[in-house]
Amino acid sequence: MKNSLTKISLFILIGVIIFGCNTTKRVPNGKSLLTKNDIYVDGKKDNTEDIFNQLYQKQNTSILGYRLRLNIYNLAKQKTDSIYRAKFANNPKKYYRKVKWLSKKQVKRLGESFWYSGIHDFLRKTGEPPVILDTVSTKKSLRRLKSYFYNRGYFDVVTKYKIDSVAPKKIKLRYDIITSKPYILDSINTHIASKALDSIYQLKKRNAVIKPKQKFETSNFDAEKARITADFRNNGAYRFQQNYVTFDIDTIGSKHLANVDMVIENEVVRNEDSISTVPFELYKISKVNIYTDHSPVNPNAPIKDSTTYKDFTLYSVKKLKYRPKSLTDGIFVAKGNYFSDNKTTLTSKYLSNLKVFNYPLIQYVEDKNQKNALIANIYLTPRKKYTFGFSTDFTHSNIQDFGISGNTFLGIRNVFNGAETFEIGFRGNIGASKDLANPNNNFFNISEIGADAKLNFPRLFLPFKTDKIIPKTMIPYTTISVGYSKQTNIGLDKQNFTSSLVYNWTPRKNTTFRFDLFNVQFVRNINPGNYFNVYRSSYKALNQLAIDYSADTAYFNNNNYDDGLRISDGVNSFINDVQSGTLPTSAADLKSINSIVEQRSRLTEDNLVFASSITFSKTSKKDLLDNNFYALRAKVESAGNFLSLLAGNSKLSQNGNRTFFGVEYSQYIKTEFEFIKHWDLSRKKVLAAKAFAGIAIPYGNSKSIPFSRSYFAGGSNDIRAWQSYGLGPGKTGSINDFNEANMKLLFSTEFRFNVFQQLYSAFFVDAGNIWNVKDIVTNPDAKFTGLKSLENIAVGSGFGFRYDFNFFVIRLDLGFKTYNPANSENEKWLKEMRFDKSVINIGINYPF
């Protein structure tokens, strides 16, 4: 009863806050609050963003109809300094008591404190002042609406507005637009004075944006101007500018038809006080100069070193530090070619991607010794040759109670004088854990160290030429990397060695390829006997079975069932008794024990992965602010085939598998596909969706996929109603500590919207799961057997908040298990939609 009264009181309080606020509290007498703008186009309501944005005055923002920011603003007191002074003017004795207790200066500062003034400043800045009707702005809105439709071919458009009173001090505006019939383009004629430009236009006119029988659109004419200008400037028209393209549109005597004359006059040349016109000419590059160590601070420093290489001249203030070919490979402005803006941009992009120079400066000057010729001057400002960084963090996790981690890196540019970059980093962690045996009583009893090195080449590092297949215009580069890490008293005390050779190139804008010629990973578990200390769920299951079947008490700590099986000899002895038949069990329990044994064997064995893969990525995203785009990624990976050739008829391991240097190697084929789509719903609302499918099939030398290459479900960027590794496989109910499998499906949808200022919110639905396919797992609940297994797709839903710091986003999501396939038949749907069953996810940036 008490809880019910508390809930009722809470709902009443929320209701009073929401509905009790007076939105016209700050509206002066004789003025009206603008509560709504309705736009009707030809009698139909149309508040789409493009049209709505033409209005000068928009009503206060709202969330689900509630004007939160307006009410926050109304909570703030106005002129707090005057109110504070008036408080003492009306009661001088109170002022003298304050002064006696504090001082005059402190009493004055008290009025400027957060409690008296700051909180109200915060409410005003966070909130939103009431939008008061201004008819001058309304008439401006009307003119903008008329212009908007006029530019879309409705030359006879008629606009008007109406003010409706909806309550005391509240009004709404209605805009009515009668578009009439749009004008259609009829004939399109061209008049180009320069023969050189006319020939280029005729070659490219099939790409024209404006065409007969189209509806008139000003944006199409702007796009046509940009297209023509780009065609001319990419084919030698160095002096041409967009303002030379003009359109004469004639609608006289026609019935909603527009005749278009495109006119491009000759170039206007100013000679002191006179003006003349000359036909536009096409310019070629006569010389290319590269200044390899240009300084903006001292641009006129004397040149001391120079060389010529393939029609390029390289200059240096100091001794030349670059092999000429390493720079000229990325310069597409070449002697004898026509001037081209595209080649200038491509050159800048290539040189920037070297990460050796700041953004290059490319300037053109007319060659006085040749007619219609340009000298290209490319100024390169080198970055610092060496960069060094260091960072330290204090950490806490389920592994360590307290830890200190450090990272340091060194970067070296232009390592071999070919614009290569080399990076090496070291990382380390020491921590304290009270859960570990500590005979020496050391405070720091766990540690991890690692090192990584990476070498980048601004070309494809191959023994043969690839220019015909992957030209330099695709900006190819090669990365060679190696890494090593070692753990002590962490998990199974892994030693991890990695190495890779990766090629990257960009065949066209927003499209990339990545080819891993080899990606090697060798994982060695130094302390496999610690397995059951790490995977506690497996240990607890075995311990309970040992008690249920009255296993030998000698297998338990202190010979007592209550103290649990000893790790690891007691656990192993119990398993041996069961598998040998000395300790009979039911078929179901024997199956569970064998499954735990199989998982332990797989997770404690040393892994050698030698894989090759190719990844294709494409996106339509234009920039960081683009919220209407798609992105897709596809990957195919194959492992073990090369080692299979090298191993040949090598000696078999105890498991009957081939080995390479005494280690079983993994063999599998893996493929992934990911698709992301964002829809901009206007007014800072975005609908985002993601689909992912991945599968890895072991074959040949493997019966399962290595843990590091398998899939898991759950977490802040996955199915947010489950924790990482906490879902699946299938409907098993996540019986292991770290649940993984070799097949995954994931579908996510998220509706994002702005609350106020930099604070955003979202509602989301995630669906998916992981399964085992064609591997050693025998549990039917974990296996994917066909379309029927799709009924085990888990569904999570929830909401979250995001704060946008411009350069990154902090995200807090709350996920609820909406459909849990691990539950019994009548408990799957909506039975865990409670806060005590929810999962909190904290992340950086958006999940997709």
Coordinates of N, CA, C and O in Angstrom, one line a residue, residues 565-651:
L565 N 35.5 -28.2 -5.7 CA 36.5 -29.0 -6.3 C 37.8 -28.2 -6.4 O 37.8 -27.0 -6.6
R566 N 38.9 -29.0 -6.2 CA 40.2 -28.3 -6.3 C 40.5 -28.0 -7.8 O 40.2 -28.8 -8.6
I567 N 41.1 -26.9 -8.0 CA 41.6 -26.5 -9.4 C 43.1 -26.6 -9.4 O 43.8 -26.1 -8.6
S568 N 43.6 -27.5 -10.3 CA 42.8 -28.1 -11.4 C 42.8 -29.7 -11.2 O 42.1 -30.3 -12.0
D569 N 43.6 -30.2 -10.3 CA 43.7 -31.7 -10.2 C 42.4 -32.3 -9.8 O 42.0 -33.4 -10.3
G570 N 41.7 -31.7 -8.9 CA 40.4 -32.2 -8.4 C 39.4 -32.2 -9.5 O 38.6 -33.2 -9.7
V571 N 39.3 -31.2 -10.3 CA 38.4 -31.1 -11.5 C 38.8 -32.2 -12.5 O 37.9 -32.9 -13.0
N572 N 40.0 -32.3 -12.8 CA 40.5 -33.3 -13.8 C 40.2 -34.7 -13.4 O 39.8 -35.5 -14.2
S573 N 40.4 -35.0 -12.1 CA 40.1 -36.3 -11.6 C 38.6 -36.6 -11.7 O 38.2 -37.8 -12.1
F574 N 37.7 -35.7 -11.4 CA 36.3 -35.9 -11.5 C 35.9 -36.2 -13.0 O 35.2 -37.1 -13.3
I575 N 36.5 -35.4 -13.9 CA 36.2 -35.6 -15.3 C 36.7 -36.9 -15.8 O 36.0 -37.6 -16.5
N576 N 37.9 -37.4 -15.3 CA 38.4 -38.7 -15.7 C 37.5 -39.8 -15.2 O 37.3 -40.8 -16.0
D577 N 37.0 -39.7 -14.0 CA 36.1 -40.7 -13.5 C 34.8 -40.8 -14.3 O 34.3 -41.9 -14.6
V578 N 34.3 -39.7 -14.7 CA 33.1 -39.7 -15.5 C 33.3 -40.2 -16.9 O 32.6 -41.1 -17.4
Q579 N 34.4 -39.8 -17.6 CA 34.6 -40.2 -18.9 C 35.1 -41.7 -19.0 O 34.8 -42.3 -20.0
S580 N 35.7 -42.2 -18.0 CA 36.1 -43.6 -18.0 C 35.0 -44.5 -17.5 O 35.2 -45.7 -17.7
G581 N 33.9 -44.0 -17.0 CA 32.8 -44.8 -16.6 C 32.9 -45.2 -15.1 O 32.0 -45.9 -14.6
T582 N 34.0 -44.8 -14.4 CA 34.1 -45.1 -13.0 C 33.0 -44.5 -12.2 O 32.5 -45.1 -11.2
L583 N 32.6 -43.3 -12.6 CA 31.5 -42.6 -12.0 C 30.4 -42.4 -13.0 O 30.4 -41.5 -13.8
P584 N 29.4 -43.3 -13.0 CA 28.3 -43.3 -13.9 C 27.4 -42.0 -13.7 O 27.2 -41.6 -12.6
T585 N 27.0 -41.4 -14.9 CA 26.1 -40.3 -14.8 C 25.0 -40.5 -15.9 O 25.1 -41.4 -16.7
S586 N 24.0 -39.6 -15.9 CA 23.0 -39.6 -16.9 C 23.6 -39.2 -18.2 O 24.6 -38.6 -18.3
A587 N 22.9 -39.6 -19.3 CA 23.4 -39.2 -20.6 C 23.4 -37.7 -20.8 O 24.3 -37.2 -21.4
A588 N 22.4 -37.0 -20.3 CA 22.4 -35.6 -20.4 C 23.5 -34.9 -19.7 O 24.2 -34.0 -20.2
D589 N 23.8 -35.4 -18.5 CA 24.9 -34.8 -17.7 C 26.3 -35.1 -18.3 O 27.2 -34.3 -18.3
L590 N 26.4 -36.4 -18.9 CA 27.6 -36.7 -19.5 C 27.9 -35.8 -20.7 O 29.0 -35.4 -21.0
K591 N 26.8 -35.5 -21.4 CA 26.9 -34.6 -22.6 C 27.3 -33.2 -22.2 O 28.2 -32.6 -22.9
S592 N 26.8 -32.7 -21.1 CA 27.2 -31.4 -20.6 C 28.6 -31.4 -20.2 O 29.4 -30.4 -20.5
I593 N 29.1 -32.5 -19.5 CA 30.5 -32.5 -19.1 C 31.4 -32.6 -20.3 O 32.4 -31.9 -20.3
N594 N 31.1 -33.4 -21.3 CA 31.9 -33.5 -22.5 C 31.9 -32.1 -23.2 O 33.0 -31.8 -23.8
S595 N 30.8 -31.4 -23.2 CA 30.8 -30.1 -23.8 C 31.7 -29.1 -23.2 O 32.5 -28.4 -23.8
I596 N 31.8 -29.2 -21.8 CA 32.7 -28.3 -21.1 C 34.1 -28.7 -21.4 O 35.0 -27.8 -21.5
V597 N 34.4 -30.0 -21.4 CA 35.8 -30.5 -21.7 C 36.2 -30.0 -23.1 O 37.3 -29.6 -23.3
E598 N 35.3 -30.1 -24.1 CA 35.6 -29.7 -25.5 C 35.9 -28.2 -25.5 O 36.8 -27.8 -26.2
Q599 N 35.1 -27.4 -24.8 CA 35.3 -26.0 -24.8 C 36.7 -25.6 -24.1 O 37.4 -24.8 -24.6
R600 N 37.0 -26.3 -23.0 CA 38.3 -26.1 -22.4 C 39.4 -26.4 -23.3 O 40.4 -25.7 -23.4
S601 N 39.3 -27.6 -24.0 CA 40.4 -28.0 -24.9 C 40.6 -26.9 -26.0 O 41.7 -26.6 -26.4
R602 N 39.5 -26.4 -26.5 CA 39.6 -25.4 -27.6 C 40.1 -24.1 -27.1 O 40.9 -23.4 -27.8
L603 N 39.8 -23.7 -25.9 CA 40.2 -22.3 -25.4 C 41.6 -22.3 -24.8 O 42.1 -21.3 -24.6
T604 N 42.1 -23.5 -24.5 CA 43.4 -23.6 -23.8 C 44.5 -24.0 -24.8 O 45.7 -23.9 -24.5
E605 N 44.1 -24.5 -26.0 CA 45.1 -24.9 -27.0 C 45.8 -23.7 -27.6 O 45.2 -22.6 -27.7
D606 N 47.0 -23.9 -28.0 CA 47.8 -22.8 -28.7 C 47.2 -22.7 -30.1 O 46.8 -23.7 -30.7
N607 N 47.1 -21.4 -30.6 CA 46.5 -21.2 -31.9 C 47.5 -20.5 -32.8 O 48.2 -19.6 -32.5
L608 N 47.5 -21.0 -34.1 CA 48.3 -20.4 -35.1 C 47.3 -20.1 -36.3 O 46.8 -21.1 -36.9
V609 N 47.2 -18.8 -36.6 CA 46.3 -18.4 -37.7 C 47.1 -17.7 -38.7 O 47.8 -16.7 -38.4
F610 N 47.1 -18.2 -40.0 CA 47.8 -17.6 -41.1 C 46.7 -17.3 -42.1 O 46.3 -18.2 -42.9
A611 N 46.2 -16.1 -42.1 CA 45.0 -15.8 -42.9 C 45.3 -14.7 -44.0 O 46.2 -13.9 -43.9
S612 N 44.5 -14.8 -45.1 CA 44.5 -13.8 -46.1 C 43.0 -13.3 -46.3 O 42.1 -14.1 -46.2
S613 N 42.9 -12.0 -46.6 CA 41.5 -11.5 -46.7 C 41.5 -10.3 -47.6 O 42.5 -9.7 -47.9
I614 N 40.3 -10.1 -48.2 CA 40.0 -8.8 -49.0 C 38.8 -8.2 -48.5 O 37.8 -8.9 -48.2
T615 N 38.8 -6.9 -48.3 CA 37.7 -6.1 -47.7 C 37.3 -5.0 -48.7 O 38.2 -4.3 -49.1
F616 N 36.0 -4.9 -49.0 CA 35.5 -3.8 -49.8 C 34.6 -2.9 -49.0 O 33.7 -3.4 -48.3
S617 N 34.8 -1.6 -49.1 CA 34.0 -0.7 -48.3 C 33.5 0.4 -49.3 O 34.3 0.9 -50.1
K618 N 32.3 0.9 -49.1 CA 31.7 1.9 -49.9 C 30.7 2.7 -49.1 O 30.0 2.1 -48.3
T619 N 30.7 4.0 -49.2 CA 29.8 4.9 -48.5 C 29.4 6.0 -49.4 O 30.1 6.5 -50.3
S620 N 28.2 6.5 -49.1 CA 27.7 7.7 -49.9 C 27.8 9.0 -49.0 O 27.3 10.0 -49.3
K621 N 28.4 8.8 -47.8 CA 28.5 9.9 -46.8 C 29.4 11.0 -47.4 O 30.6 10.8 -47.8
K622 N 28.9 12.3 -47.4 CA 29.7 13.4 -48.0 C 30.6 14.0 -47.0 O 31.7 14.4 -47.3
D623 N 30.1 14.2 -45.7 CA 30.9 14.8 -44.7 C 30.4 14.4 -43.3 O 29.4 13.6 -43.3
L624 N 31.0 14.9 -42.3 CA 30.6 14.5 -40.9 C 29.2 14.9 -40.6 O 28.5 14.2 -39.7
L625 N 28.7 15.9 -41.2 CA 27.3 16.4 -40.9 C 26.2 15.7 -41.8 O 25.0 16.0 -41.6
D626 N 26.6 14.9 -42.7 CA 25.7 14.2 -43.6 C 24.9 13.1 -42.8 O 25.5 12.2 -42.3
N627 N 23.6 13.2 -42.7 CA 22.8 12.2 -42.0 C 21.8 11.5 -43.0 O 20.8 11.0 -42.5
N628 N 22.2 11.5 -44.2 CA 21.3 10.8 -45.2 C 22.3 10.1 -46.2 O 22.7 10.5 -47.2
F629 N 22.7 8.9 -45.7 CA 23.7 8.1 -46.5 C 23.6 6.6 -46.2 O 22.8 6.2 -45.4
Y630 N 24.4 5.9 -47.0 CA 24.5 4.4 -46.7 C 26.0 4.1 -46.7 O 26.8 4.8 -47.2
A631 N 26.3 3.0 -46.0 CA 27.7 2.5 -46.0 C 27.6 0.9 -46.0 O 26.8 0.4 -45.3
L632 N 28.4 0.3 -46.8 CA 28.4 -1.1 -46.8 C 29.9 -1.6 -46.8 O 30.8 -1.0 -47.2
R633 N 30.0 -2.8 -46.2 CA 31.3 -3.5 -46.1 C 31.2 -4.9 -46.3 O 30.3 -5.6 -45.8
A634 N 32.0 -5.5 -47.2 CA 32.0 -6.9 -47.4 C 33.4 -7.5 -47.3 O 34.4 -6.8 -47.7
K635 N 33.5 -8.6 -46.7 CA 34.9 -9.2 -46.4 C 34.9 -10.7 -46.6 O 33.9 -11.4 -46.3
V636 N 35.9 -11.2 -47.2 CA 36.1 -12.6 -47.4 C 37.5 -13.0 -46.8 O 38.5 -12.3 -47.2
E637 N 37.6 -13.9 -46.0 CA 38.9 -14.3 -45.3 C 39.1 -15.8 -45.4 O 38.2 -16.6 -45.2
S638 N 40.3 -16.2 -45.7 CA 40.7 -17.6 -45.8 C 41.9 -17.9 -45.0 O 42.9 -17.1 -45.1
A639 N 41.9 -18.9 -44.2 CA 43.1 -19.2 -43.3 C 43.5 -20.6 -43.4 O 42.7 -21.5 -43.6
G640 N 44.8 -20.8 -43.4 CA 45.4 -22.2 -43.3 C 45.8 -22.8 -44.6 O 46.6 -23.8 -44.6
N641 N 45.4 -22.3 -45.7 CA 45.7 -22.9 -47.0 C 47.2 -22.9 -47.3 O 47.8 -23.9 -47.8
F642 N 47.9 -21.7 -47.1 CA 49.3 -21.6 -47.3 C 50.1 -22.5 -46.4 O 51.0 -23.2 -46.9
L643 N 49.7 -22.6 -45.1 CA 50.4 -23.4 -44.2 C 50.2 -24.9 -44.5 O 51.0 -25.7 -44.3
S644 N 49.0 -25.2 -45.1 CA 48.7 -26.6 -45.5 C 49.7 -27.0 -46.6 O 50.2 -28.2 -46.6
L645 N 50.0 -26.1 -47.5 CA 51.0 -26.5 -48.5 C 52.4 -26.7 -47.9 O 53.1 -27.6 -48.3
L646 N 52.8 -25.8 -47.0 CA 54.1 -25.9 -46.4 C 54.2 -27.1 -45.5 O 55.3 -27.8 -45.4
A647 N 53.1 -27.4 -44.8 CA 53.2 -28.5 -43.8 C 53.3 -29.9 -44.5 O 53.9 -30.8 -44.1
G648 N 52.6 -30.0 -45.7 CA 52.7 -31.2 -46.5 C 52.2 -32.4 -45.7 O 51.2 -32.5 -45.1
N649 N 53.1 -33.4 -45.6 CA 52.9 -34.6 -44.8 C 53.6 -34.6 -43.5 O 54.2 -35.6 -43.1
S650 N 53.5 -33.5 -42.8 CA 54.2 -33.3 -41.5 C 53.5 -34.2 -40.5 O 52.4 -34.8 -40.7
K651 N 54.2 -34.4 -39.4 CA 53.8 -35.3 -38.3 C 52.5 -34.8 -37.7 O 52.3 -33.6 -37.5

